[in-house]
């Protein structure tokens, strides 16, 4: 493989030690990134140049930046008194176990260790996101006023509920009947005679469902990939619907009864949810935070680099296998977004 021992120390300071097993992952990530910058990604990456620099040198520079990012995050965490809770560490361990079980055979060939991958990606991202929350959350040195968060939330988020009727395999007559039924529900909601919850319960009984089909959510419909990619018709409808109104939306395979709730009435309560607040904070200040952290990384020098150990790693190992598709990108570029992404969903039940 590309290393002699995954436990050898490549770089260190008083807070952090980065092993060869973690450095191998840094190089793995850099090799994957390099494929986007070389003139011809179908040829050997290592035989080419990136902006006039040999690809291997470019990769080692990126790997060094990633290691410096790890040093900076650990130093900042210590400065702010940030640490991961037992539950957070348990979640990291679970996620790492699942990822390692599916990729161990491939990653091990490159000299990447489970501990190194966890340090580089899962531990780093969790701490990076928690530092952000500490700085910009309530009581932080860069805390955003509650009114600013609320205003952004109201202007950019949508509170809605829906349930779905599959029309796959139905005759035209049955589709028309299903549509008429849902249109009746929408009319009842719109004239105030029934609520969405009451309608969903009636639908459950009529369709003999084992669970309530109603799903509710509050999210930014412009950025939530789940809805943008899979429910584009509903997204388009919600953007033009009036608050409190319901509508039947047709897709290729279903009818969806959708109601747009009053986000002004629910904003204060929704923002009490830590995950929702983090998503709003990320939208407002993530880029500023990343810029500030990148500046710290660029000027950071408080570490010892063991070049003799580092240079034992031979990136040619990557070209003995073409499978680098699962390499993660530089963690700092997306850690806050990943921590907050798709966390606002408040699905009440699952539909049949």
Coordinates of C-alpha atoms in Angstrom, one line a residue:
X1 CA 0.0 0.0 0.0
X2 CA 1.0 3.7 0.1
X3 CA 2.3 3.7 3.7
X4 CA 4.5 1.7 6.1
X5 CA 2.4 2.1 9.2
X6 CA -1.0 3.8 9.7
X7 CA -0.1 4.8 13.3
X8 CA 3.1 6.7 12.5
X9 CA 2.8 10.5 13.3
X10 CA 2.9 12.7 10.3
X11 CA 2.2 16.0 12.0
X12 CA 1.5 17.1 15.6
X13 CA 1.2 19.9 18.1
X14 CA 0.2 20.0 21.8
X15 CA -3.5 19.4 21.0
X16 CA -3.5 17.1 18.0
X17 CA -1.6 14.2 16.5
X18 CA -2.3 13.3 12.8
X19 CA -1.3 9.8 11.9
X20 CA -0.3 8.3 8.6
X21 CA -3.7 6.7 8.4
X22 CA -5.3 10.1 8.5
X23 CA -2.8 11.6 6.1
X24 CA -3.6 8.9 3.6
X25 CA -7.2 10.0 3.7
X26 CA -6.1 13.6 3.2
X27 CA -4.2 12.5 0.1
X28 CA -7.2 10.3 -1.0
X29 CA -9.4 13.4 -0.9
X30 CA -6.8 15.5 -2.7
X31 CA -6.5 12.9 -5.5
X32 CA -10.2 12.9 -6.0
X33 CA -10.2 16.8 -6.1
X34 CA -7.3 16.7 -8.6
X35 CA -9.4 14.8 -11.1
X36 CA -11.5 17.9 -11.6
X37 CA -8.5 20.2 -12.2
X38 CA -6.2 18.2 -14.5
X39 CA -6.5 18.7 -18.3
X40 CA -7.7 15.1 -18.9
X41 CA -9.2 13.1 -16.1
X42 CA -9.3 9.9 -18.2
X43 CA -5.5 9.8 -18.1
X44 CA -3.1 9.2 -15.1
X45 CA -3.7 12.1 -12.7
X46 CA -0.2 11.9 -11.4
X47 CA 1.4 12.3 -14.8
X48 CA -0.3 15.7 -15.3
X49 CA 0.0 19.3 -14.0
X50 CA -2.5 21.6 -12.3
X51 CA -1.9 25.2 -13.0
X52 CA 1.7 24.5 -13.9
X53 CA 2.3 22.4 -10.8
X54 CA 2.9 18.7 -10.8
X55 CA -0.3 17.0 -9.7
X56 CA 1.4 15.2 -6.8
X57 CA 2.8 18.4 -5.4
X58 CA -0.7 20.0 -5.8
X59 CA -2.2 17.1 -3.9
X60 CA 0.4 17.3 -1.1
X61 CA -0.4 21.0 -0.7
X62 CA -4.1 20.2 -0.4
X63 CA -3.4 17.5 2.1
X64 CA -1.3 19.9 4.2
X65 CA -4.1 22.4 4.1
X66 CA -6.5 19.7 5.4
X67 CA -4.1 18.8 8.2
X68 CA -3.7 22.5 9.1
X69 CA -7.5 22.7 9.2
X70 CA -7.6 19.9 11.7
X71 CA -5.1 21.7 13.9
X72 CA -7.0 25.0 13.7
X73 CA -10.3 23.4 14.5
X74 CA -8.9 21.6 17.6
X75 CA -7.1 24.8 18.7
X76 CA -10.3 26.8 18.3
X77 CA -12.4 24.2 20.1
X78 CA -9.9 24.4 23.0
X79 CA -10.0 28.2 23.0
X80 CA -13.8 28.2 23.2
X81 CA -14.2 25.3 25.5
X82 CA -16.0 23.3 22.9
X83 CA -16.2 19.5 23.2
X84 CA -18.4 16.8 21.8
X85 CA -21.0 15.2 24.1
X86 CA -21.2 11.5 24.7
X87 CA -24.2 11.3 22.5
X88 CA -22.5 13.2 19.7
X89 CA -19.5 10.8 19.9
X90 CA -21.8 7.9 19.9
X91 CA -23.5 9.2 16.7
X92 CA -20.1 9.7 15.1
X93 CA -19.0 6.2 16.1
X94 CA -22.2 4.7 14.6
X95 CA -21.8 6.6 11.4
X96 CA -18.2 5.7 11.1
X97 CA -18.9 2.0 11.7
X98 CA -21.4 2.0 8.9
X99 CA -19.2 3.8 6.5
X100 CA -16.2 1.7 7.3
X101 CA -18.0 -1.6 6.9
X102 CA -18.9 -0.6 3.3
X103 CA -15.5 0.8 2.3
X104 CA -12.9 -0.9 4.5
X105 CA -11.6 -3.2 1.8
X106 CA -11.0 -0.3 -0.7
X107 CA -9.7 2.3 1.8
X108 CA -7.3 0.0 3.5
X109 CA -5.5 -0.6 0.2
X110 CA -4.6 3.1 0.3
X111 CA -3.2 2.9 3.9
X112 CA -6.3 4.7 5.3
X113 CA -7.2 3.6 8.8
X114 CA -10.6 3.7 10.4
X115 CA -9.3 6.0 13.1
X116 CA -7.7 8.2 10.5
X117 CA -10.8 8.5 8.4
X118 CA -12.9 9.3 11.5
X119 CA -10.4 12.0 12.6
X120 CA -10.3 13.6 9.1
X121 CA -14.0 13.6 8.4
X122 CA -16.5 12.8 11.1
X123 CA -14.6 14.2 14.1
X124 CA -13.5 17.3 12.1
X125 CA -17.0 18.0 10.8
X126 CA -18.7 17.7 14.1
X127 CA -16.3 20.0 15.8
X128 CA -16.3 22.5 12.9
X129 CA -20.1 22.7 13.1
X130 CA -20.1 23.0 16.9
X131 CA -17.6 25.8 16.9
X132 CA -19.9 27.6 14.5
X133 CA -22.8 27.2 16.8
X134 CA -20.8 28.4 19.8
X135 CA -19.7 31.5 17.9
X136 CA -22.9 32.5 16.3
X137 CA -25.6 30.9 18.5
X138 CA -27.2 32.5 21.5
X139 CA -24.6 33.9 23.9
X140 CA -21.8 33.5 21.4
X141 CA -19.3 36.3 20.7
X142 CA -20.8 36.7 17.2
X143 CA -24.4 35.9 18.2
X144 CA -27.0 36.9 15.7
X145 CA -30.0 38.9 17.2
X146 CA -33.1 36.8 17.6
X147 CA -35.1 39.3 15.5
X148 CA -32.7 38.9 12.6
X149 CA -33.0 35.1 12.7
X150 CA -36.8 35.3 12.9
X151 CA -37.0 37.7 10.0
X152 CA -34.8 35.5 7.8
X153 CA -36.8 32.5 8.7
X154 CA -40.1 34.1 7.8
X155 CA -38.8 35.5 4.6
X156 CA -37.1 32.3 3.3
X157 CA -38.9 29.3 4.9
X158 CA -42.2 27.7 4.2
X159 CA -44.3 25.8 6.8
X160 CA -46.6 23.2 5.1
X161 CA -48.3 19.9 5.4
X162 CA -49.3 17.3 2.8
X163 CA -50.3 13.8 2.0
X164 CA -50.1 11.7 -1.2
X165 CA -52.5 9.6 -3.1
X166 CA -50.8 7.3 -5.6
X167 CA -52.4 7.1 -9.0
X168 CA -50.0 4.6 -10.6
X169 CA -52.0 1.9 -12.3
X170 CA -55.4 3.6 -11.9
X171 CA -57.8 3.9 -14.7
X172 CA -58.8 7.4 -16.0
X173 CA -62.1 7.0 -14.2
X174 CA -60.5 6.1 -10.9
X175 CA -58.0 9.0 -11.2
X176 CA -60.8 11.4 -11.8
X177 CA -62.6 10.1 -8.7
X178 CA -59.5 10.4 -6.6
X179 CA -58.9 13.9 -7.8
X180 CA -62.5 14.9 -7.1
X181 CA -62.2 13.5 -3.6
X182 CA -59.0 15.5 -2.8
X183 CA -60.5 18.6 -4.4
X184 CA -63.4 18.3 -1.9
X185 CA -60.9 18.1 1.0
X186 CA -59.1 21.2 -0.3
X187 CA -62.4 23.1 -0.6
X188 CA -63.3 22.2 3.0
X189 CA -59.9 23.4 4.3
X190 CA -60.2 26.6 2.2
X191 CA -63.7 27.5 3.5
X192 CA -62.6 26.8 7.1
X193 CA -65.0 23.9 7.7
X194 CA -62.2 21.5 8.4
X195 CA -58.5 21.5 9.2
X196 CA -55.8 19.6 7.4
X197 CA -55.5 17.3 10.4
X198 CA -59.2 16.4 10.3
X199 CA -59.0 15.9 6.5
X200 CA -56.0 13.6 6.8
X201 CA -57.8 11.5 9.5
X202 CA -60.8 11.2 7.2
X203 CA -58.6 10.1 4.3
X204 CA -56.9 7.6 6.5
X205 CA -60.2 6.0 7.4
X206 CA -61.6 6.1 3.8
X207 CA -58.4 4.5 2.4
X208 CA -58.1 2.0 5.3
X209 CA -54.6 3.1 6.0
X210 CA -52.7 1.7 9.1
X211 CA -51.1 5.1 9.8
X212 CA -51.9 8.7 9.5
X213 CA -50.6 9.8 6.0
X214 CA -50.1 13.5 7.0
X215 CA -46.5 14.8 6.7
X216 CA -45.5 18.3 7.8
X217 CA -42.3 20.2 7.3
X218 CA -40.7 23.7 7.5
X219 CA -37.9 24.3 5.2
X220 CA -36.3 26.6 2.6
X221 CA -37.9 25.3 -0.6
X222 CA -35.3 26.9 -2.8
X223 CA -32.4 25.0 -1.2
X224 CA -33.8 21.8 0.1
X225 CA -32.6 19.1 -2.4
X226 CA -35.3 16.6 -1.3
X227 CA -38.1 18.8 -2.4
X228 CA -36.4 20.6 -5.3
X229 CA -35.5 17.3 -6.9
X230 CA -38.4 15.0 -6.0
X231 CA -41.4 17.3 -5.4
X232 CA -40.9 20.1 -7.8
X233 CA -44.6 20.4 -8.6
X234 CA -45.4 20.9 -4.9
X235 CA -42.6 23.4 -4.5
X236 CA -43.9 25.4 -7.4
X237 CA -47.4 25.4 -6.0
X238 CA -46.4 26.4 -2.5
X239 CA -44.4 29.4 -3.7
X240 CA -47.6 30.9 -5.2
X241 CA -50.2 29.7 -2.7
X242 CA -51.7 32.0 0.0
X243 CA -51.2 31.2 3.7
X244 CA -53.8 28.9 5.1
X245 CA -54.9 27.7 1.7
X246 CA -54.9 24.1 0.3
X247 CA -54.4 22.8 -3.2
X248 CA -54.3 19.5 -5.0
X249 CA -51.0 19.1 -6.9
X250 CA -50.6 16.5 -9.6
X251 CA -47.3 14.7 -10.3
X252 CA -46.5 11.9 -12.8
X253 CA -47.5 9.2 -10.2
X254 CA -49.6 10.9 -7.6
X255 CA -52.0 13.6 -6.4
X256 CA -50.8 15.6 -3.4
X257 CA -53.1 17.5 -1.1
X258 CA -50.9 20.4 0.2
X259 CA -51.7 23.2 2.7
X260 CA -49.5 26.2 3.4
X261 CA -49.4 27.1 7.1
X262 CA -48.8 30.5 8.6
X263 CA -45.1 30.7 9.2
X264 CA -45.5 33.9 11.2
X265 CA -47.5 32.0 13.8
X266 CA -45.0 29.2 14.1
X267 CA -41.6 31.0 13.7
X268 CA -40.9 31.5 17.4
X269 CA -41.7 27.9 18.3
X270 CA -39.8 26.4 15.3
X271 CA -36.7 28.4 16.0
X272 CA -36.5 26.8 19.5
X273 CA -35.5 23.7 17.7
X274 CA -31.7 23.7 17.7
X275 CA -31.4 22.0 14.3
X276 CA -33.7 24.6 12.7
X277 CA -31.8 27.5 14.3
X278 CA -28.5 26.0 13.0
X279 CA -29.9 25.9 9.5
X280 CA -30.8 29.5 9.7
X281 CA -27.4 30.5 11.2
X282 CA -25.7 28.6 8.4
X283 CA -27.7 30.4 5.8
X284 CA -26.8 33.8 7.4
X285 CA -23.2 33.3 8.5
X286 CA -21.7 30.1 7.1
X287 CA -19.7 31.8 4.4
X288 CA -18.3 34.4 6.8
X289 CA -17.3 31.6 9.2
X290 CA -15.6 29.6 6.5
X291 CA -13.7 32.6 5.3
X292 CA -12.5 33.4 8.8
X293 CA -11.4 29.8 9.5
X294 CA -9.6 29.6 6.1
X295 CA -7.7 32.7 7.0
X296 CA -6.6 31.1 10.3
X297 CA -5.6 28.0 8.4
X298 CA -3.5 30.0 5.9
X299 CA -1.5 31.7 8.6
X300 CA -1.3 28.7 11.0
X301 CA 2.2 27.6 11.9
X302 CA 1.9 26.0 15.4
X303 CA 2.7 22.4 14.4
X304 CA 5.5 20.1 13.6
X305 CA 5.6 18.3 10.3
X306 CA 7.5 15.0 10.1
X307 CA 8.3 15.1 6.4
X308 CA 10.3 11.9 6.5
X309 CA 7.2 10.0 7.6
X310 CA 4.9 12.0 5.3
X311 CA 7.0 11.3 2.2
X312 CA 6.7 7.6 2.8
X313 CA 3.2 7.8 1.4
X314 CA 3.2 7.0 -2.3
X315 CA 0.1 8.4 -4.1
X316 CA 0.7 6.0 -7.0
X317 CA -1.4 3.5 -4.9
X318 CA -4.5 5.4 -6.1
X319 CA -3.8 4.6 -9.7
X320 CA -3.6 0.9 -9.0
X321 CA -7.3 1.1 -8.6
X322 CA -9.8 3.4 -10.4
X323 CA -12.3 3.5 -7.5
X324 CA -11.9 7.0 -5.9
X325 CA -15.5 7.9 -6.4
X326 CA -16.4 7.9 -2.7
X327 CA -13.6 10.3 -1.6
X328 CA -14.9 13.1 0.5
X329 CA -14.0 16.6 -0.4
X330 CA -12.2 19.1 1.9
X331 CA -14.4 18.9 5.1
X332 CA -14.4 22.6 6.0
X333 CA -16.2 23.5 2.8
X334 CA -19.5 21.9 3.8
X335 CA -19.4 20.9 7.5
X336 CA -21.9 23.4 8.8
X337 CA -24.3 22.8 5.9
X338 CA -24.1 19.1 6.4
X339 CA -24.8 19.4 10.0
X340 CA -27.9 21.4 9.4
X341 CA -29.1 19.9 6.1
X342 CA -32.5 18.2 6.1
X343 CA -32.9 18.5 9.9
X344 CA -36.1 20.6 9.9
X345 CA -38.4 17.8 8.8
X346 CA -41.1 17.1 11.3
X347 CA -42.8 14.2 9.7
X348 CA -45.7 13.2 11.9
X349 CA -46.1 9.7 10.5
X350 CA -45.3 7.7 7.4
X351 CA -47.8 7.2 4.8
X352 CA -48.7 3.8 3.2

